[in-house]
Short mmCIF file of C-alpha atoms and ligand atoms in Angstrom, two decimals:
data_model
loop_
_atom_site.label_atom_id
_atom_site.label_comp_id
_atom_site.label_asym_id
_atom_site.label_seq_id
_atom_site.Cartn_x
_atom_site.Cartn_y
_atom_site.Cartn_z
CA UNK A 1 187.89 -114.42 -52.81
CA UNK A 2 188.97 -118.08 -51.52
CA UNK A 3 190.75 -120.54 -53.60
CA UNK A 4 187.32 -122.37 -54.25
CA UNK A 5 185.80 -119.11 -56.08
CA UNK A 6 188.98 -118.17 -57.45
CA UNK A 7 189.06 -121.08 -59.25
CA UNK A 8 185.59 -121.99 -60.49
CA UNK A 9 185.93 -117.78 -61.61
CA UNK A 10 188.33 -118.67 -63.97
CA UNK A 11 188.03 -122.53 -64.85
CA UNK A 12 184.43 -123.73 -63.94
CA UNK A 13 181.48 -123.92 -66.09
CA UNK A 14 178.44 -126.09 -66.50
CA UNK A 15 180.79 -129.35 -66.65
CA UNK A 16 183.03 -127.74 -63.99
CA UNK A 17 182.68 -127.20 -60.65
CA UNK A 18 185.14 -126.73 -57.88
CA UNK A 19 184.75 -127.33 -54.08
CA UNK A 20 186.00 -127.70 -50.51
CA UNK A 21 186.93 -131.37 -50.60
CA UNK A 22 187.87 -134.24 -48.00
CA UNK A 23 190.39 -132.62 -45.53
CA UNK A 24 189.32 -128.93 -47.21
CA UNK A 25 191.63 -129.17 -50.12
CA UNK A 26 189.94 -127.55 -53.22
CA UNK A 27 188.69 -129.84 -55.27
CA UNK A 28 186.93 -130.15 -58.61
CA UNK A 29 184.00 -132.59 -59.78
CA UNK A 30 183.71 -133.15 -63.54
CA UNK A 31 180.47 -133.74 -64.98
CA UNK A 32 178.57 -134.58 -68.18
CA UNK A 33 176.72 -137.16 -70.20
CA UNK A 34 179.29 -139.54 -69.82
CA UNK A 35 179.46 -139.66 -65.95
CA UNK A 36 181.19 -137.84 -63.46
CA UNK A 37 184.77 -137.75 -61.72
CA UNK A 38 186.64 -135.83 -58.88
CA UNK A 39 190.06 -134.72 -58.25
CA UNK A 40 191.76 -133.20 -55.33
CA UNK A 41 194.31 -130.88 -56.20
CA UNK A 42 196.35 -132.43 -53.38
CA UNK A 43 198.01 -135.45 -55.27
CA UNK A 44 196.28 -134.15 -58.28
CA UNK A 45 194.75 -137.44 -56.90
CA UNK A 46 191.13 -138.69 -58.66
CA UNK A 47 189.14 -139.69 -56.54
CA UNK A 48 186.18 -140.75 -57.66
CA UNK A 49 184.77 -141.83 -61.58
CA UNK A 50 181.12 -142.81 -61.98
CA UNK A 51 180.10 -143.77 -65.67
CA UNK A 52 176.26 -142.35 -65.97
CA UNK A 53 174.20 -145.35 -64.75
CA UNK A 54 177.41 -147.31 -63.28
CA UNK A 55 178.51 -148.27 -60.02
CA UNK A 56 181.55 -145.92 -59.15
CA UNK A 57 184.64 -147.67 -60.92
CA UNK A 58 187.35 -146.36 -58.72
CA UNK A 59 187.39 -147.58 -54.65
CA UNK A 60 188.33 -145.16 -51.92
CA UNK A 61 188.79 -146.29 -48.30
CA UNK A 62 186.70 -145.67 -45.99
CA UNK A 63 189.40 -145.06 -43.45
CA UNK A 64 191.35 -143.05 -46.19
CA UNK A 65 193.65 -139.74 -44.83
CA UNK A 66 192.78 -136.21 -46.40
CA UNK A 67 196.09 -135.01 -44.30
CA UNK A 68 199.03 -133.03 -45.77
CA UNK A 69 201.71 -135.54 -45.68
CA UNK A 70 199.53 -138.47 -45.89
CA UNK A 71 199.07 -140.34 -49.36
CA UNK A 72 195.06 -140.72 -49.86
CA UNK A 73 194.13 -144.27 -50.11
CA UNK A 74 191.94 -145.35 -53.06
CA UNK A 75 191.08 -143.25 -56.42
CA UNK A 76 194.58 -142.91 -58.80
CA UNK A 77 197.35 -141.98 -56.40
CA UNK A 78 200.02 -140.67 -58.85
CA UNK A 79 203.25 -141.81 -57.92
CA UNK A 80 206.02 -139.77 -58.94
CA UNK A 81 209.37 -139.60 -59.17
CA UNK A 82 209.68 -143.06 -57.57
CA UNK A 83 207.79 -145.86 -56.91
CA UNK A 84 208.01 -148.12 -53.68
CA UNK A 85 210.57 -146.79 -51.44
CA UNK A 86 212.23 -144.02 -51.73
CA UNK A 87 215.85 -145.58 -52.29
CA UNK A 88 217.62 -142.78 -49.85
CA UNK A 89 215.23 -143.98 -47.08
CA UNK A 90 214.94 -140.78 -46.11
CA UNK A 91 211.33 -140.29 -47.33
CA UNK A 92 207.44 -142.55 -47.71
CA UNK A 93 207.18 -144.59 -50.90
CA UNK A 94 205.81 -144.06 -53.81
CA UNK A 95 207.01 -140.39 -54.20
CA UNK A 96 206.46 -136.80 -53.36
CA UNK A 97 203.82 -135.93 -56.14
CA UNK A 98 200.94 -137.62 -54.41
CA UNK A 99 201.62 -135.25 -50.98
CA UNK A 100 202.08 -132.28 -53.00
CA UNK A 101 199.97 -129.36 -54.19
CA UNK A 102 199.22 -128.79 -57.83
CA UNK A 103 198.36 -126.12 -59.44
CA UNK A 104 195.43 -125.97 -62.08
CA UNK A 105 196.28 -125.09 -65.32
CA UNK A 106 192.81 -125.28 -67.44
CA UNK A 107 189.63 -126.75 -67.91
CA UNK A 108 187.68 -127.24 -71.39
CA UNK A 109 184.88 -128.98 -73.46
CA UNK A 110 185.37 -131.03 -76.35
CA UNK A 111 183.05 -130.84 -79.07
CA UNK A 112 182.16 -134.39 -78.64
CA UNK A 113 181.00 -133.20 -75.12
CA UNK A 114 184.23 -134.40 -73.08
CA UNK A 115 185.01 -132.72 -69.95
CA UNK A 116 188.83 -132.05 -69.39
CA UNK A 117 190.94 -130.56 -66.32
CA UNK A 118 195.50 -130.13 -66.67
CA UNK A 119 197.16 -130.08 -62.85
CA UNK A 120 200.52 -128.83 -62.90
CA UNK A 121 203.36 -129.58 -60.30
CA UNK A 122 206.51 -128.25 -60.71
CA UNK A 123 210.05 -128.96 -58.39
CA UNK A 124 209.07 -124.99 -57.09
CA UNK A 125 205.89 -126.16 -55.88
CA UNK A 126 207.62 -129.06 -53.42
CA UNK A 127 208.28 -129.16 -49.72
CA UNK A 128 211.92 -128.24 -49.99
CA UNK A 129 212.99 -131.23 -47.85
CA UNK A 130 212.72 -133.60 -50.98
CA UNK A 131 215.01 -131.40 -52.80
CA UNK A 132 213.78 -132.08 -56.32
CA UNK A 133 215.61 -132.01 -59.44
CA UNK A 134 214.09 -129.18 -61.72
CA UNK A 135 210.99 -130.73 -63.41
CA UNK A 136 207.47 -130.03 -64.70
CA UNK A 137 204.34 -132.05 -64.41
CA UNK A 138 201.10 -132.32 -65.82
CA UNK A 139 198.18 -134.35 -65.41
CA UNK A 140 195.25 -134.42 -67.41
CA UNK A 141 192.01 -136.02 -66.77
CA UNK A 142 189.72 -135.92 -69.58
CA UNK A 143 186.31 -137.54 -69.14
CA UNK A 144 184.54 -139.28 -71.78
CA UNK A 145 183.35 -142.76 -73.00
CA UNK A 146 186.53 -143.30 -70.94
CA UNK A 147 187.92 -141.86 -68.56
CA UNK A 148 191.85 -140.64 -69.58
CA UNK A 149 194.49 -139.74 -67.11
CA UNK A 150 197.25 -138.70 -68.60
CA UNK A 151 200.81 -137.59 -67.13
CA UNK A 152 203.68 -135.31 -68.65
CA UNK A 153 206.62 -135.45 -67.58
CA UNK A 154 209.28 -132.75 -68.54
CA UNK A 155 212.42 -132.18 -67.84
CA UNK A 156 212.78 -128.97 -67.31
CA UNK A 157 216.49 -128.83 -65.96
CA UNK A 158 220.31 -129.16 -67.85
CA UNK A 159 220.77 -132.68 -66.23
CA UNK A 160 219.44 -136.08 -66.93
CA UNK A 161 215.79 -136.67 -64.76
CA UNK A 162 216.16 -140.18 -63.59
CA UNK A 163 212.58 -141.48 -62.30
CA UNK A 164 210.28 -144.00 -61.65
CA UNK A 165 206.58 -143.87 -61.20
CA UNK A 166 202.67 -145.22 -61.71
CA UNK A 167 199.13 -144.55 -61.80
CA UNK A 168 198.66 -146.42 -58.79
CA UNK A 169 194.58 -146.87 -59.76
CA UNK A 170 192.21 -148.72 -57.14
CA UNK A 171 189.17 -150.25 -58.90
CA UNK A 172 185.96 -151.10 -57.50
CA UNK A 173 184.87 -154.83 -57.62
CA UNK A 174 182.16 -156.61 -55.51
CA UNK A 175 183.98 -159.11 -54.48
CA UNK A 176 187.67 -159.34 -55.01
CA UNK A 177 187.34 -162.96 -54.43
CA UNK A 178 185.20 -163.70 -57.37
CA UNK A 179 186.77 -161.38 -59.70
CA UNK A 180 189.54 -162.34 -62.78
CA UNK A 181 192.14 -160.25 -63.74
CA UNK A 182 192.83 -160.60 -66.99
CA UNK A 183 195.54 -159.49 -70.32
CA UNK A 184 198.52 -160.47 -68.30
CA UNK A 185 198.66 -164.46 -68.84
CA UNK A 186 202.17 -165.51 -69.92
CA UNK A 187 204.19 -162.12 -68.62
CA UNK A 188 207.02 -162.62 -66.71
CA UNK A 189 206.43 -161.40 -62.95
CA UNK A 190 208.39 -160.41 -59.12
CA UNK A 191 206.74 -161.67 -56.67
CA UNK A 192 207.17 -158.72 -53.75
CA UNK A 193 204.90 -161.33 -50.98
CA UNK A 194 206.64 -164.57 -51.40
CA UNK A 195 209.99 -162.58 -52.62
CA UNK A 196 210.37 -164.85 -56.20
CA UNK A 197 210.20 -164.42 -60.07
CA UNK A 198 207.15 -166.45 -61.71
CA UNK A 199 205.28 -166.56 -65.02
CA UNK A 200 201.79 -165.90 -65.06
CA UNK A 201 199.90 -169.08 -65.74
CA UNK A 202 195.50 -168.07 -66.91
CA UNK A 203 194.37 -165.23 -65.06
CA UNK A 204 194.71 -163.95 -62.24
CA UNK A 205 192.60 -164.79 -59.33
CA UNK A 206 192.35 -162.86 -56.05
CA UNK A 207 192.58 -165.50 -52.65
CA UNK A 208 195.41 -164.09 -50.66
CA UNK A 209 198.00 -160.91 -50.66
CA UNK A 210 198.94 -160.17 -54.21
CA UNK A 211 201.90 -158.25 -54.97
CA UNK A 212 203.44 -158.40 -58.07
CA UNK A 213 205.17 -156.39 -60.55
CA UNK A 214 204.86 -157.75 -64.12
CA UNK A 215 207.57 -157.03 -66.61
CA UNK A 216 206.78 -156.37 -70.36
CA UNK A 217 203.61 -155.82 -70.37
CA UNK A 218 201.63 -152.48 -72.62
CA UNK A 219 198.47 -154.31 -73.42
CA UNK A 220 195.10 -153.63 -71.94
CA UNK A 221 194.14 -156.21 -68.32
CA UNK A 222 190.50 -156.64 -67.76
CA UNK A 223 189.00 -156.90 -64.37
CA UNK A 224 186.15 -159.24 -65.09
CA UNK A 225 183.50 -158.58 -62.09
CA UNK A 226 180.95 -161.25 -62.58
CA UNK A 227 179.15 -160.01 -59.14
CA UNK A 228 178.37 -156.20 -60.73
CA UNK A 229 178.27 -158.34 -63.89
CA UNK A 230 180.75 -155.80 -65.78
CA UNK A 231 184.45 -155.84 -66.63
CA UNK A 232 186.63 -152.94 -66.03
CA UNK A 233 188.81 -152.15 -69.28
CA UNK A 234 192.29 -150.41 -68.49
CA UNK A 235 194.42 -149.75 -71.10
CA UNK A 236 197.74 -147.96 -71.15
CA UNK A 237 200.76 -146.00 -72.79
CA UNK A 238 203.97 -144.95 -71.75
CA UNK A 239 204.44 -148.18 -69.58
CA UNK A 240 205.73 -151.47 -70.09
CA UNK A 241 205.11 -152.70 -66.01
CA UNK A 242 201.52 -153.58 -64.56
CA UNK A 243 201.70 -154.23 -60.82
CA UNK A 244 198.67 -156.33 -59.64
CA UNK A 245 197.87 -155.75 -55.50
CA UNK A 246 195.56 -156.45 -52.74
CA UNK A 247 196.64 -156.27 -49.50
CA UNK A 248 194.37 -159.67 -48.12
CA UNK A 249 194.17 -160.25 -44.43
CA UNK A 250 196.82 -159.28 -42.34
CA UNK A 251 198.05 -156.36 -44.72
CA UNK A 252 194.89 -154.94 -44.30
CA UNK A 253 195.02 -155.23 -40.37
CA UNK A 254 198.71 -153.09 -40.47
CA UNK A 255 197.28 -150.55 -42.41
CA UNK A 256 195.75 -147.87 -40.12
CA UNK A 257 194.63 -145.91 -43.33
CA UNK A 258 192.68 -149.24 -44.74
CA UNK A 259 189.73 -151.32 -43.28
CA UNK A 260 190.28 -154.64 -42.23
CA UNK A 261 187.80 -155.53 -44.20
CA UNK A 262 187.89 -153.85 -47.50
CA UNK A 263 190.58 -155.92 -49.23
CA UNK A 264 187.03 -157.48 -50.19
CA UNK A 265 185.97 -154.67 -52.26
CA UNK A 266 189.13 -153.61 -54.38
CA UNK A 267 192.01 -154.42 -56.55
CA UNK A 268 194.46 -152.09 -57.34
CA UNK A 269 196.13 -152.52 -61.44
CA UNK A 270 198.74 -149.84 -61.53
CA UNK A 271 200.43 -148.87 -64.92
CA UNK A 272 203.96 -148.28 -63.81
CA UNK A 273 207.33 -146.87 -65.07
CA UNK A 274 208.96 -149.68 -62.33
CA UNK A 275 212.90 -149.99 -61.80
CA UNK A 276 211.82 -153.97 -60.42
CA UNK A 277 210.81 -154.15 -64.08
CA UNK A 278 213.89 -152.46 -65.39
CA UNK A 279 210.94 -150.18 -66.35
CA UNK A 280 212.35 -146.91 -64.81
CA UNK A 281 213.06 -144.05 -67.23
CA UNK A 282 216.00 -141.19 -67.57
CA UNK A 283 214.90 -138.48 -69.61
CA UNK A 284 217.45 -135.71 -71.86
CA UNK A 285 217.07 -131.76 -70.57
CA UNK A 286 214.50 -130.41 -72.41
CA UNK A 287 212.62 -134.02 -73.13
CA UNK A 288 209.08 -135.02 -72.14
CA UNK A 289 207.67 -138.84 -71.90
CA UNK A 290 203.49 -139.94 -71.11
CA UNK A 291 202.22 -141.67 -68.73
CA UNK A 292 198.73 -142.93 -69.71
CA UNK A 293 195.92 -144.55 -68.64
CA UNK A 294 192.35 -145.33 -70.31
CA UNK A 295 189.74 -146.66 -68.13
CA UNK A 296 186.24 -148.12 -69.50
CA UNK A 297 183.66 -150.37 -68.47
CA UNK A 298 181.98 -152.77 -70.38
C1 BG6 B 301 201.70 -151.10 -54.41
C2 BG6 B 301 202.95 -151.79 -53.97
O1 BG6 B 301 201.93 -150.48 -55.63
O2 BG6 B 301 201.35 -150.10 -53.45
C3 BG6 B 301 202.73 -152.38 -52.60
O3 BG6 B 301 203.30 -152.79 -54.91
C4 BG6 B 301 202.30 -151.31 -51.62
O4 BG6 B 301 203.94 -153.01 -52.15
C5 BG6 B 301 201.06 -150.62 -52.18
O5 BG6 B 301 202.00 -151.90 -50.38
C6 BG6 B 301 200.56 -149.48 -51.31
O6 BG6 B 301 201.56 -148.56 -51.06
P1 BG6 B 301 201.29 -147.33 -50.11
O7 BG6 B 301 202.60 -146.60 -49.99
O8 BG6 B 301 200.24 -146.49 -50.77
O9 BG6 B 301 200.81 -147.90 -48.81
#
């Protein structure tokens, strides 16, 4: 039996249903009366989220890699167990847990007709060159009248797990131009494009590269859309840094996974565990901490 059978034998159902995806990793589409959603199990990486009767809230390049080794550009990248570069040098940013394998660990139905799926990834399960410090992770992706992606972290070893990390979400706007990002007014902010500190003065607006990491900051940011005349609603737990990007012209250009043009259509709003933010966590043997994020449309 291939993985694909294998695993919608012992975890599918109606709401359930597991495929070859992008770049033939197995992947699994969630479905029900509130919408639908996808997840690769490489990157334990969501893909895709559709509300029933909504445009699809989360972007994915066009131009995006499905290659082992490559991050996947768009959906929630789940950067783990840093984010930006990895301080050694030695390895790509944002962490080994997006280019990794996971493991599922269960599927299930809530009586209120939620559809939920735990990924696992644990230091076993990683390319040995990264040379991991024992740990355990799990990410759950429950969809409902919002769609909830939350991530475990255990420490599963007898030393201190020093990490950073984010949900590094993309969203889908019409026009990234038009759009306001808002809840983050007043927070204090790095600048990583013009390389200085600032505080956040109205909303944010969207007319050249954007990349910032804003400090103190566990409320919920609205992307108003006024073009698909919604707002997207993301709120969070287990983080106290937001970073705000879009790559804009000439970012766009360098990136051979990203289309020059698409910096139109998205805006990424990441909740983050960032060291720039003095956001980065250590966790006890035997502790756990939650990474979580809650994404609605109204
Ligand atoms: C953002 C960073 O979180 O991710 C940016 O703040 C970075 O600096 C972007 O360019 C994309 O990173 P990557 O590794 O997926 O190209």
């Amino acid at each position: 039996m291939n993985t694909v059978n294998a695993l919608q034998s012992r975890f599918g159902s109606e709401n359930v249903n597991f495929y070859a995806g992008p770049g033939g990793f197995t992947a699994v589409k969630l479905a029900n009366s509130y919408g639908e959603a996808a997840l690769t199990l490489y990157g334990a990486h969501v893909m895709s989220y559709t509300p029933a009767g909504a445009v699809p809230v989360l972007w994915m390049s066009e131009k995006s890699m499905f290659t082992a080794g490559d991050p996947i550009r768009g959906g929630i990248p789940v950067c783990w167990p840093w984010f930006g570069p990895d301080v050694t040098g030695k390895f790509g940013g944002h962490g080994y847990a997006r280019v990794s394998l996971w493991n599922m660990v269960s599927a299930g139905q809530t009586p209120a007709g939620e559809t939920s799926v735990t990924l696992c990834l644990e230091d076993k399960d990683v390319d040995a060159k990264f040379a991991p410090q024992s740990f355990k992770l799990e990410l759950s992706v429950t969809l409902g009248a919002t769609l909830t992606v939350a991530l475990k972290i255990y420490n599963t070893g007898t030393e201190e797990l020093a990490y950073s990390g984010a949900l590094h979400s993309y969203f889908n706007v019409a026009d990234s131009a038009a759009i306001k990002v808002c809840g983050l007014e007043d927070c204090e902010y790095s600048d990583k494009v013009l390389n200085v500190e600032g505080i956040q003065s109205g909303s944010i607006v969207i007319d050249r590269e954007i990349d910032r990491v804003y400090r103190r900051t566990s409320g919920s940011v609205n992307v108003e859309d006024p073009v698909f005349n919604r707002t997207i609603r993301i709120a969070k737990s287990g983080s106290t840094s937001t970073v705000v990007w879009n790559p804009w012209i000439e970012k766009s250009k360098k990136m051979p996974d990203f289309g020059d043009e698409e910096y139109h259509t998205m805006v990424c709003v990441e909740a983050a565990n960032a060291s720039a933010a003095g956001d980065d966590r250590v966790l006890a043997p035997g502790a756990m901490a939650e990474l979580r994020q809650m994404i609605s449309i109204a």
